Amino acid sequence: MTTARAYPNIALVKYWGKADEDLILPAAGSLSMTLDDYSTTTTVTLVDGEDEFRLNDVEQLGRSADRVTTFLELVRSYARVVGLDTAHYSARVVSVNEGPTAAGMASSASGFAALAVAASAAYGLRMDTRELSRLARRGSGSASRSLIDRFAVWYPGDDESSYAEQIEAPDMAMVSVPVATGKKAVSSRSGMVATQTTSPFYHAWVSSTAVTLRDMIGACAAGDFTRIGELSENHAIRMHAVIAASQPSIRYLTPASIAIFDEIAAMRADGIEAYATADAGPNVFAVTLPELAESVADRLRPLATGETKILRPGPGARLIGDDE
Ligand code: DP6
């Protein structure tokens, strides 16, 4: 029985589109901050019989259970290659998601990062962080980045070369501003396919993301928070634009999300450095400096429908002991 804990990550340069659907290879690189809240804690026990997956005390069936079983099959295939007889066993996977599931806070990233660490250890595989990042990628692309402490860059490439690794960046904070309506959004998985196949801006999105990533890596190396913020807000807006241009259109941002983007722009006009970003859903994150985070949270709280939290760079996925 092994237990691992992982945290979600929020991308400053977003991943949206795949070069390979099966291997989950991204069309372009991305860069993210691992959070220090909304963790997923996952325990894997080898069992006879069938794979089982419980999430927050509820037995999972259907698509989410299938994704876990497919992932476990991959782990077992690795175990077979190195001759481990654990490969004969199925697995019971028990996960607890701390984040409000309704708020849809990147739970597949923390989920598959925790599962990669817990399942590989349960089956007796010895994998380093790079191998674990590649493995987590096969569950959900953004999970590759949740293996990494603080800030991660995930490289495009082939199965061998597409992994995430740590990058130095200036200290910062994010403020979560949940506005989820509870309405079911299009999943990232299918939204990406729709964008790739129907959005006329898709190729420009991919080629411009490579340029943004280069600029972002430069801004991180220079410790230039203003540039990081500007690049990340603009890149988020571009992602939502390329998605909205799909036919039929897909819109993840709601009027409430747009109001938060506007309020963050108004804060900047008042001299408070904050920048907006949002993933494939209506919830917004403000990217800001640690010393400004409280005042940014105070100003955004009236626009949130759930709890506004200040998030800081957090740890990569790892095994934990029984008492943690
Ligand atoms: C908008 O990693 O959830 O959060 O690889 O299909 O599982 P799959 O997609 P996923 O997509 C995340 C998309 C995003 C941007 C990002 O995190 O970079």
Short mmCIF file of C-alpha atoms and ligand atoms in Angstrom, two decimals:
data_model
loop_
_atom_site.label_atom_id
_atom_site.label_comp_id
_atom_site.label_asym_id
_atom_site.label_seq_id
_atom_site.Cartn_x
_atom_site.Cartn_y
_atom_site.Cartn_z
CA MET A 1 0.00 0.00 0.00
CA THR A 2 1.59 3.28 -1.07
CA THR A 3 0.31 6.83 -0.77
CA ALA A 4 1.31 9.89 -2.75
CA ARG A 5 0.24 13.52 -2.67
CA ALA A 6 0.21 15.97 -5.58
CA TYR A 7 -1.00 19.50 -6.18
CA PRO A 8 -2.57 21.08 -9.25
CA ASN A 9 -0.63 23.54 -11.35
CA ILE A 10 -1.74 26.64 -13.20
CA ALA A 11 -0.05 27.36 -16.50
CA LEU A 12 1.42 30.77 -17.30
CA VAL A 13 2.04 29.49 -20.82
CA LYS A 14 -0.86 27.18 -21.62
CA TYR A 15 -0.99 23.72 -23.19
CA TRP A 16 -3.87 23.39 -25.62
CA GLY A 17 -3.54 20.88 -28.44
CA LYS A 18 -1.76 17.60 -29.00
CA ALA A 19 0.79 16.35 -31.50
CA ASP A 20 -0.12 12.78 -30.51
CA GLU A 21 -3.42 11.77 -28.88
CA ASP A 22 -2.32 8.36 -27.55
CA LEU A 23 1.04 9.36 -26.15
CA ILE A 24 -0.30 12.78 -25.04
CA LEU A 25 2.46 14.75 -26.69
CA PRO A 26 1.73 18.49 -26.70
CA ALA A 27 1.75 20.56 -29.87
CA ALA A 28 3.84 23.18 -28.03
CA GLY A 29 5.66 23.59 -24.72
CA SER A 30 4.10 25.14 -21.60
CA LEU A 31 5.14 26.59 -18.24
CA SER A 32 3.34 26.49 -14.90
CA MET A 33 3.35 27.14 -11.19
CA THR A 34 2.61 24.16 -8.93
CA LEU A 35 0.14 25.22 -6.21
CA ASP A 36 0.41 24.60 -2.48
CA ASP A 37 -3.30 23.86 -1.95
CA TYR A 38 -6.14 21.78 -3.46
CA SER A 39 -4.07 18.58 -3.14
CA THR A 40 -4.98 15.09 -4.26
CA THR A 41 -3.88 12.24 -1.97
CA THR A 42 -3.95 8.79 -3.55
CA THR A 43 -3.38 5.36 -2.04
CA VAL A 44 -2.75 2.35 -4.28
CA THR A 45 -3.08 -1.21 -2.97
CA LEU A 46 -2.41 -4.27 -5.15
CA VAL A 47 -5.37 -6.65 -5.15
CA ASP A 48 -6.71 -9.73 -6.92
CA GLY A 49 -9.74 -9.22 -9.14
CA GLU A 50 -10.56 -5.99 -10.91
CA ASP A 51 -9.17 -2.48 -10.70
CA GLU A 52 -11.23 -0.20 -8.45
CA PHE A 53 -11.22 3.59 -8.16
CA ARG A 54 -12.80 5.56 -5.32
CA LEU A 55 -12.74 9.35 -5.36
CA ASN A 56 -13.82 11.27 -2.27
CA ASP A 57 -15.52 8.13 -0.94
CA VAL A 58 -17.54 7.49 -4.09
CA GLU A 59 -16.89 4.42 -6.25
CA GLN A 60 -16.14 5.71 -9.78
CA LEU A 61 -17.59 4.03 -12.86
CA GLY A 62 -17.54 4.92 -16.54
CA ARG A 63 -15.11 7.31 -18.12
CA SER A 64 -13.06 8.37 -15.11
CA ALA A 65 -12.65 4.74 -13.95
CA ASP A 66 -11.67 3.75 -17.53
CA ARG A 67 -8.97 6.44 -17.61
CA VAL A 68 -7.54 5.12 -14.34
CA THR A 69 -7.60 1.50 -15.59
CA THR A 70 -5.90 2.48 -18.86
CA PHE A 71 -3.24 4.25 -16.83
CA LEU A 72 -2.78 1.23 -14.52
CA GLU A 73 -2.40 -0.99 -17.62
CA LEU A 74 0.48 1.23 -18.69
CA VAL A 75 2.12 0.94 -15.26
CA ARG A 76 1.69 -2.86 -15.37
CA SER A 77 3.25 -2.98 -18.85
CA TYR A 78 6.32 -1.19 -17.43
CA ALA A 79 6.39 -3.70 -14.56
CA ARG A 80 6.26 -6.60 -17.05
CA VAL A 81 9.15 -5.17 -19.07
CA VAL A 82 11.41 -5.22 -16.00
CA GLY A 83 10.14 -8.67 -14.97
CA LEU A 84 8.20 -7.73 -11.82
CA ASP A 85 5.56 -10.29 -10.87
CA THR A 86 3.47 -7.50 -9.31
CA ALA A 87 2.26 -7.01 -12.90
CA HIS A 88 -0.23 -9.87 -12.32
CA TYR A 89 -2.16 -7.85 -9.75
CA SER A 90 -4.94 -5.34 -10.15
CA ALA A 91 -5.08 -2.17 -8.06
CA ARG A 92 -7.44 -0.48 -5.64
CA VAL A 93 -7.03 3.28 -6.02
CA VAL A 94 -8.45 5.53 -3.31
CA SER A 95 -8.16 9.27 -3.92
CA VAL A 96 -9.12 12.26 -1.85
CA ASN A 97 -9.38 15.57 -3.63
CA GLU A 98 -9.09 18.52 -1.28
CA GLY A 99 -10.09 21.07 -3.89
CA PRO A 100 -13.77 21.86 -4.35
CA THR A 101 -14.62 19.50 -7.21
CA ALA A 102 -17.38 21.81 -8.41
CA ALA A 103 -14.82 24.60 -8.80
CA GLY A 104 -12.94 22.40 -11.26
CA MET A 105 -9.43 23.33 -10.15
CA ALA A 106 -7.17 21.34 -12.49
CA SER A 107 -7.97 18.09 -10.67
CA SER A 108 -6.72 15.83 -13.48
CA ALA A 109 -3.20 17.28 -13.07
CA SER A 110 -2.95 16.55 -9.34
CA GLY A 111 -4.91 13.31 -9.81
CA PHE A 112 -2.65 11.70 -12.40
CA ALA A 113 0.53 13.06 -10.82
CA ALA A 114 -0.41 11.44 -7.49
CA LEU A 115 -1.47 8.24 -9.26
CA ALA A 116 1.79 8.04 -11.24
CA VAL A 117 3.85 8.28 -8.04
CA ALA A 118 1.67 5.96 -5.93
CA ALA A 119 1.03 3.31 -8.60
CA SER A 120 4.63 3.09 -9.85
CA ALA A 121 5.81 2.58 -6.26
CA ALA A 122 3.04 0.07 -5.49
CA TYR A 123 4.07 -2.03 -8.50
CA GLY A 124 7.72 -1.86 -7.43
CA LEU A 125 9.02 0.34 -10.24
CA ARG A 126 11.93 2.64 -9.49
CA MET A 127 11.45 5.80 -11.49
CA ASP A 128 13.16 9.17 -11.24
CA THR A 129 11.28 12.47 -11.47
CA ARG A 130 11.76 12.73 -15.22
CA GLU A 131 10.36 9.23 -15.79
CA LEU A 132 7.47 9.95 -13.44
CA SER A 133 6.71 13.16 -15.31
CA ARG A 134 6.61 11.23 -18.59
CA LEU A 135 4.37 8.61 -16.98
CA ALA A 136 1.98 11.20 -15.48
CA ARG A 137 1.78 12.85 -18.91
CA ARG A 138 0.14 9.69 -20.25
CA GLY A 139 -2.74 10.17 -17.79
CA SER A 140 -3.27 13.87 -18.44
CA GLY A 141 -0.83 16.20 -20.18
CA SER A 142 -0.81 18.88 -17.50
CA ALA A 143 -0.08 16.20 -14.83
CA SER A 144 3.49 16.00 -16.18
CA ARG A 145 4.07 19.46 -14.62
CA SER A 146 2.66 18.55 -11.18
CA LEU A 147 5.69 16.30 -10.55
CA ILE A 148 7.80 19.42 -10.29
CA ASP A 149 8.43 21.74 -7.33
CA ARG A 150 7.39 25.39 -7.75
CA PHE A 151 7.74 26.20 -11.45
CA ALA A 152 7.84 23.74 -14.35
CA VAL A 153 8.44 23.84 -18.05
CA TRP A 154 7.03 20.93 -20.07
CA TYR A 155 8.79 20.29 -23.34
CA PRO A 156 7.14 19.14 -26.53
CA GLY A 157 8.91 16.27 -28.28
CA ASP A 158 8.56 12.51 -28.51
CA ASP A 159 7.67 9.99 -25.81
CA GLU A 160 11.26 10.11 -24.46
CA SER A 161 11.86 13.83 -24.58
CA SER A 162 8.45 15.22 -23.56
CA TYR A 163 8.66 15.68 -19.78
CA ALA A 164 8.56 18.59 -17.35
CA GLU A 165 11.45 19.93 -15.34
CA GLN A 166 12.00 22.71 -12.86
CA ILE A 167 12.70 26.27 -13.90
CA GLU A 168 13.71 29.17 -11.66
CA ALA A 169 11.21 32.02 -11.52
CA PRO A 170 10.73 35.00 -9.22
CA ASP A 171 8.55 34.40 -6.16
CA MET A 172 4.88 35.06 -6.83
CA ALA A 173 1.37 34.23 -5.67
CA MET A 174 -1.91 33.34 -7.29
CA VAL A 175 -5.34 34.23 -6.00
CA SER A 176 -8.10 31.80 -6.96
CA VAL A 177 -11.43 33.41 -7.79
CA PRO A 178 -13.97 30.60 -8.21
CA VAL A 179 -17.13 31.44 -10.13
CA ALA A 180 -18.12 27.95 -11.34
CA THR A 181 -21.79 27.75 -12.15
CA GLY A 182 -21.88 23.98 -11.78
CA LYS A 183 -22.79 23.69 -15.46
CA LYS A 184 -20.79 20.94 -17.11
CA ALA A 185 -18.05 22.35 -19.34
CA VAL A 186 -16.57 20.65 -22.38
CA SER A 187 -13.63 18.55 -21.12
CA SER A 188 -10.10 19.68 -21.99
CA ARG A 189 -9.65 16.42 -23.85
CA SER A 190 -12.53 16.97 -26.28
CA GLY A 191 -12.22 20.77 -26.36
CA MET A 192 -8.66 20.40 -27.62
CA VAL A 193 -9.73 18.08 -30.42
CA ALA A 194 -12.48 20.48 -31.45
CA THR A 195 -10.02 23.39 -31.48
CA GLN A 196 -7.43 21.46 -33.49
CA THR A 197 -9.90 20.30 -36.07
CA THR A 198 -12.20 23.31 -36.43
CA SER A 199 -10.53 26.53 -35.23
CA PRO A 200 -8.98 28.48 -38.12
CA PHE A 201 -6.55 30.12 -35.68
CA TYR A 202 -5.11 26.85 -34.35
CA HIS A 203 -1.84 26.91 -36.31
CA ALA A 204 -1.16 30.51 -35.33
CA TRP A 205 -1.86 29.56 -31.71
CA VAL A 206 0.71 26.74 -31.81
CA SER A 207 3.44 28.74 -33.53
CA SER A 208 2.90 31.82 -31.35
CA THR A 209 2.95 29.69 -28.18
CA ALA A 210 6.50 28.60 -28.99
CA VAL A 211 7.49 32.28 -29.19
CA THR A 212 5.66 33.11 -25.93
CA LEU A 213 7.35 30.22 -24.15
CA ARG A 214 10.76 31.48 -25.24
CA ASP A 215 9.89 34.98 -24.01
CA MET A 216 8.49 33.60 -20.74
CA ILE A 217 11.62 31.55 -20.06
CA GLY A 218 13.65 34.72 -20.66
CA ALA A 219 11.42 36.75 -18.31
CA CYS A 220 11.74 34.05 -15.61
CA ALA A 221 15.54 34.01 -15.94
CA ALA A 222 15.60 37.82 -15.71
CA GLY A 223 13.30 37.78 -12.65
CA ASP A 224 11.00 40.18 -14.52
CA PHE A 225 7.61 39.71 -12.83
CA THR A 226 5.89 42.41 -14.88
CA ARG A 227 6.84 40.72 -18.13
CA ILE A 228 5.79 37.31 -16.74
CA GLY A 229 2.39 38.73 -15.79
CA GLU A 230 1.83 40.46 -19.12
CA LEU A 231 2.81 37.37 -21.10
CA SER A 232 0.64 35.06 -19.01
CA GLU A 233 -2.52 37.17 -19.21
CA ASN A 234 -2.12 37.67 -22.93
CA HIS A 235 -1.47 33.98 -23.50
CA ALA A 236 -4.57 32.99 -21.52
CA ILE A 237 -6.70 35.38 -23.56
CA ARG A 238 -5.24 33.94 -26.76
CA MET A 239 -6.08 30.41 -25.64
CA HIS A 240 -9.68 31.35 -24.95
CA ALA A 241 -9.81 33.13 -28.32
CA VAL A 242 -8.57 30.13 -30.32
CA ILE A 243 -11.04 27.93 -28.43
CA ALA A 244 -13.94 30.32 -29.00
CA ALA A 245 -13.17 30.29 -32.74
CA SER A 246 -13.96 26.54 -32.87
CA GLN A 247 -17.02 25.59 -34.87
CA PRO A 248 -19.39 25.24 -33.09
CA SER A 249 -17.92 27.75 -30.65
CA ILE A 250 -16.74 26.66 -27.21
CA ARG A 251 -16.67 29.25 -24.46
CA TYR A 252 -15.23 28.47 -21.06
CA LEU A 253 -15.31 32.03 -19.70
CA THR A 254 -18.64 33.33 -18.47
CA PRO A 255 -19.70 36.97 -17.97
CA ALA A 256 -18.60 36.54 -14.32
CA SER A 257 -15.11 35.49 -15.48
CA ILE A 258 -14.86 38.46 -17.83
CA ALA A 259 -15.87 40.80 -15.00
CA ILE A 260 -12.91 39.47 -13.00
CA PHE A 261 -10.52 39.98 -15.91
CA ASP A 262 -11.85 43.56 -16.07
CA GLU A 263 -11.44 44.11 -12.33
CA ILE A 264 -7.85 42.86 -12.50
CA ALA A 265 -7.17 45.30 -15.36
CA ALA A 266 -8.75 48.07 -13.24
CA MET A 267 -6.42 47.12 -10.37
CA ARG A 268 -3.45 47.53 -12.68
CA ALA A 269 -4.73 50.95 -13.66
CA ASP A 270 -4.68 51.73 -9.92
CA GLY A 271 -1.04 50.63 -9.73
CA ILE A 272 -1.60 47.15 -8.23
CA GLU A 273 0.33 44.57 -10.19
CA ALA A 274 -2.00 41.65 -10.94
CA TYR A 275 -2.70 39.68 -14.09
CA ALA A 276 -5.53 37.31 -14.97
CA THR A 277 -5.47 33.74 -16.19
CA ALA A 278 -8.05 30.97 -16.55
CA ASP A 279 -7.98 27.32 -17.66
CA ALA A 280 -10.71 25.36 -19.41
CA GLY A 281 -13.45 26.64 -17.15
CA PRO A 282 -14.88 29.89 -15.78
CA ASN A 283 -12.67 30.19 -12.69
CA VAL A 284 -10.08 32.94 -12.78
CA PHE A 285 -6.68 33.15 -11.08
CA ALA A 286 -4.94 36.43 -10.41
CA VAL A 287 -1.17 36.24 -10.77
CA THR A 288 0.48 38.70 -8.41
CA LEU A 289 3.38 39.39 -6.07
CA PRO A 290 3.31 37.74 -2.61
CA GLU A 291 3.17 41.10 -0.80
CA LEU A 292 0.14 42.21 -2.85
CA ALA A 293 -1.81 38.94 -2.60
CA GLU A 294 -3.95 39.92 0.43
CA SER A 295 -5.12 43.18 -1.09
CA VAL A 296 -5.74 41.53 -4.48
CA ALA A 297 -7.81 38.83 -2.74
CA ASP A 298 -9.78 41.46 -0.78
CA ARG A 299 -10.65 43.31 -3.95
CA LEU A 300 -11.67 40.17 -5.90
CA ARG A 301 -13.60 38.43 -3.12
CA PRO A 302 -16.91 40.20 -3.87
CA LEU A 303 -16.78 38.80 -7.42
CA ALA A 304 -16.24 35.18 -6.36
CA THR A 305 -18.98 32.68 -5.63
CA GLY A 306 -16.66 30.33 -3.70
CA GLU A 307 -13.73 30.76 -1.36
CA THR A 308 -10.95 33.04 -2.60
CA LYS A 309 -7.57 31.55 -1.71
CA ILE A 310 -4.02 32.79 -1.83
CA LEU A 311 -1.81 30.15 -3.41
CA ARG A 312 1.94 29.97 -3.36
CA PRO A 313 4.47 27.84 -5.25
CA GLY A 314 4.04 24.30 -3.96
CA PRO A 315 5.81 20.94 -3.95
CA GLY A 316 5.93 18.38 -6.73
CA ALA A 317 4.16 15.04 -6.35
CA ARG A 318 5.76 12.66 -3.87
CA LEU A 319 5.23 9.62 -1.68
CA ILE A 320 4.05 10.37 1.83
CA GLY A 321 4.07 8.42 5.07
CA ASP A 322 0.99 7.26 7.02
CA ASP A 323 1.04 10.21 9.40
CA GLU A 324 1.16 12.99 6.77
C1 DP6 B 1 -6.41 24.63 -20.11
O1 DP6 B 1 -3.97 18.29 -19.16
O2 DP6 B 1 -6.44 18.40 -18.66
O3 DP6 B 1 -5.51 23.56 -18.20
O4 DP6 B 1 -3.90 16.12 -21.66
O5 DP6 B 1 -6.23 15.96 -22.52
O6 DP6 B 1 -5.73 15.39 -20.13
P1 DP6 B 1 -5.36 16.24 -21.33
O7 DP6 B 1 -5.67 17.74 -20.95
P2 DP6 B 1 -5.35 18.59 -19.64
O8 DP6 B 1 -5.41 20.07 -20.24
C2 DP6 B 1 -5.06 21.20 -19.52
C3 DP6 B 1 -5.41 22.40 -20.30
C4 DP6 B 1 -5.32 23.72 -19.58
C5 DP6 B 1 -4.00 24.43 -19.85
C6 DP6 B 1 -2.79 23.95 -19.10
O9 DP6 B 1 -2.89 23.42 -17.98
O10 DP6 B 1 -1.68 24.14 -19.65
#
